[in-house]
Amino acid sequence: VSDPSVQAMAAEGIPMTIGQTYGQSGIPGRIVKGVEDRIEGFPVIGSAVNARRVGSVDAFNTKTFERALKPIDGSVGGKVGEDAVLAAQELVDAAYTKALAGKVVQADKQFERDLTRSVTRVAGLSKVGPEVLEDVKAAFEPFKDGAEITGEAMQMIKRDLEQVKRNYRNDTRSDAVRKAVDEVKDAVFGMFERQAPEVLPAYRKADMAYRRLSTVEDAVLKGKNT
């Protein structure tokens, strides 16, 4: 079998039917797949073929989540689709909490400068600036009166800012919004980088898992009911 997709799935240990394995291998492969498609309509053996196909899809689905969670060594325990999304989100949240719990930083002059510069960029976004700015302000609202930001607060701010970006992912200005909001997030994280550098390794692993999971989550949502 020369098809790279088939080779990749075989290397990951994903079970496949004969038709799935050879279906893209020229005319003979298409004939094999056609026979398998017809057998699928037969009683007993058809159920077995269909179960194998479903098992292949589920195994691929689970493996995708396992790959996304690799930075934190997480596992969804064989779950797929939306159930896997929820399980994976809990694992990523737990990784953030473990990395940041008990940490406290003080708002310093560098933070004030970074935040002012990033918020100004948000406000200057073409057409959507004012509304994005309000969303960004809302993310900081619970913490606006304190000079301290805890690790848990940072996680909440980050989560709210990520949601702001998702709100505009289908907008023509999505890239500009993403970059501007990321600068705001970087201003907050910069404090932790300066004052609590020991959290960085675990935090970065959680952040990498979060970014990878976001890609898979988008795919699951787009594929729902299709």
PDB file of N, CA and C in Angstrom, residues 46 51 53 63 67 86 92 100 102 106 110 128 141 144 147 155 161 170 180 193:
ATOM      1  N   GLY A  46     -22.273  -8.082   6.872  1.00  0.00           N
ATOM      2  CA  GLY A  46     -22.346  -6.645   6.628  1.00  0.00           C
ATOM      3  C   GLY A  46     -22.227  -5.859   7.920  1.00  0.00           C
ATOM      4  N   ALA A  51     -19.189  -2.436  11.507  1.00  0.00           N
ATOM      5  CA  ALA A  51     -18.633  -2.224  12.840  1.00  0.00           C
ATOM      6  C   ALA A  51     -17.139  -1.939  12.753  1.00  0.00           C
ATOM      7  N   ARG A  53     -15.592  -0.575  10.206  1.00  0.00           N
ATOM      8  CA  ARG A  53     -15.415   0.777   9.660  1.00  0.00           C
ATOM      9  C   ARG A  53     -15.634   1.833  10.745  1.00  0.00           C
ATOM     10  N   LYS A  63      -7.266   8.782  18.618  1.00  0.00           N
ATOM     11  CA  LYS A  63      -5.825   9.003  18.429  1.00  0.00           C
ATOM     12  C   LYS A  63      -5.532  10.490  18.194  1.00  0.00           C
ATOM     13  N   ARG A  67      -3.014  12.764  20.466  1.00  0.00           N
ATOM     14  CA  ARG A  67      -1.911  13.566  19.916  1.00  0.00           C
ATOM     15  C   ARG A  67      -1.996  15.011  20.391  1.00  0.00           C
ATOM     16  N   LEU A  86     -15.066  17.448  25.692  1.00  0.00           N
ATOM     17  CA  LEU A  86     -15.301  17.819  27.085  1.00  0.00           C
ATOM     18  C   LEU A  86     -14.234  17.216  28.008  1.00  0.00           C
ATOM     19  N   VAL A  92      -6.967  19.800  30.100  1.00  0.00           N
ATOM     20  CA  VAL A  92      -6.175  21.006  29.857  1.00  0.00           C
ATOM     21  C   VAL A  92      -6.366  22.013  30.989  1.00  0.00           C
ATOM     22  N   LEU A 100      -0.337  26.862  37.603  1.00  0.00           N
ATOM     23  CA  LEU A 100      -0.483  28.234  38.090  1.00  0.00           C
ATOM     24  C   LEU A 100      -1.009  28.358  39.514  1.00  0.00           C
ATOM     25  N   GLY A 102      -1.684  28.806  43.252  1.00  0.00           N
ATOM     26  CA  GLY A 102      -0.874  29.331  44.354  1.00  0.00           C
ATOM     27  C   GLY A 102       0.113  30.410  43.961  1.00  0.00           C
ATOM     28  N   GLN A 106       2.608  40.745  41.058  1.00  0.00           N
ATOM     29  CA  GLN A 106       2.211  42.134  41.268  1.00  0.00           C
ATOM     30  C   GLN A 106       2.247  42.887  39.946  1.00  0.00           C
ATOM     31  N   GLN A 110       6.236  47.621  33.924  1.00  0.00           N
ATOM     32  CA  GLN A 110       6.333  46.995  32.604  1.00  0.00           C
ATOM     33  C   GLN A 110       4.976  46.484  32.150  1.00  0.00           C
ATOM     34  N   VAL A 128     -14.137  47.075  14.084  1.00  0.00           N
ATOM     35  CA  VAL A 128     -14.545  46.276  15.240  1.00  0.00           C
ATOM     36  C   VAL A 128     -13.819  46.679  16.524  1.00  0.00           C
ATOM     37  N   GLU A 141     -12.468  42.779  34.140  1.00  0.00           N
ATOM     38  CA  GLU A 141     -13.386  43.427  35.076  1.00  0.00           C
ATOM     39  C   GLU A 141     -13.304  42.870  36.500  1.00  0.00           C
ATOM     40  N   LYS A 144     -10.002  44.325  38.248  1.00  0.00           N
ATOM     41  CA  LYS A 144      -9.538  45.680  37.957  1.00  0.00           C
ATOM     42  C   LYS A 144      -9.107  46.454  39.201  1.00  0.00           C
ATOM     43  N   ALA A 147      -3.995  45.005  42.703  1.00  0.00           N
ATOM     44  CA  ALA A 147      -2.660  45.124  42.122  1.00  0.00           C
ATOM     45  C   ALA A 147      -2.052  43.752  41.904  1.00  0.00           C
ATOM     46  N   GLN A 155      -5.498  32.418  34.445  1.00  0.00           N
ATOM     47  CA  GLN A 155      -6.148  31.393  33.636  1.00  0.00           C
ATOM     48  C   GLN A 155      -7.526  31.858  33.163  1.00  0.00           C
ATOM     49  N   LEU A 161     -10.080  35.846  26.985  1.00  0.00           N
ATOM     50  CA  LEU A 161      -9.473  36.462  25.804  1.00  0.00           C
ATOM     51  C   LEU A 161      -9.482  35.501  24.611  1.00  0.00           C
ATOM     52  N   ASN A 170     -14.662  33.946  12.155  1.00  0.00           N
ATOM     53  CA  ASN A 170     -15.251  33.941  10.815  1.00  0.00           C
ATOM     54  C   ASN A 170     -15.318  35.341  10.215  1.00  0.00           C
ATOM     55  N   ALA A 180      -4.005  41.318  17.964  1.00  0.00           N
ATOM     56  CA  ALA A 180      -4.180  42.366  18.968  1.00  0.00           C
ATOM     57  C   ALA A 180      -4.527  41.778  20.335  1.00  0.00           C
ATOM     58  N   GLU A 193       6.210  35.651  33.630  1.00  0.00           N
ATOM     59  CA  GLU A 193       7.522  35.308  33.091  1.00  0.00           C
ATOM     60  C   GLU A 193       8.628  36.014  33.874  1.00  0.00           C
TER      61      GLU A 193
END
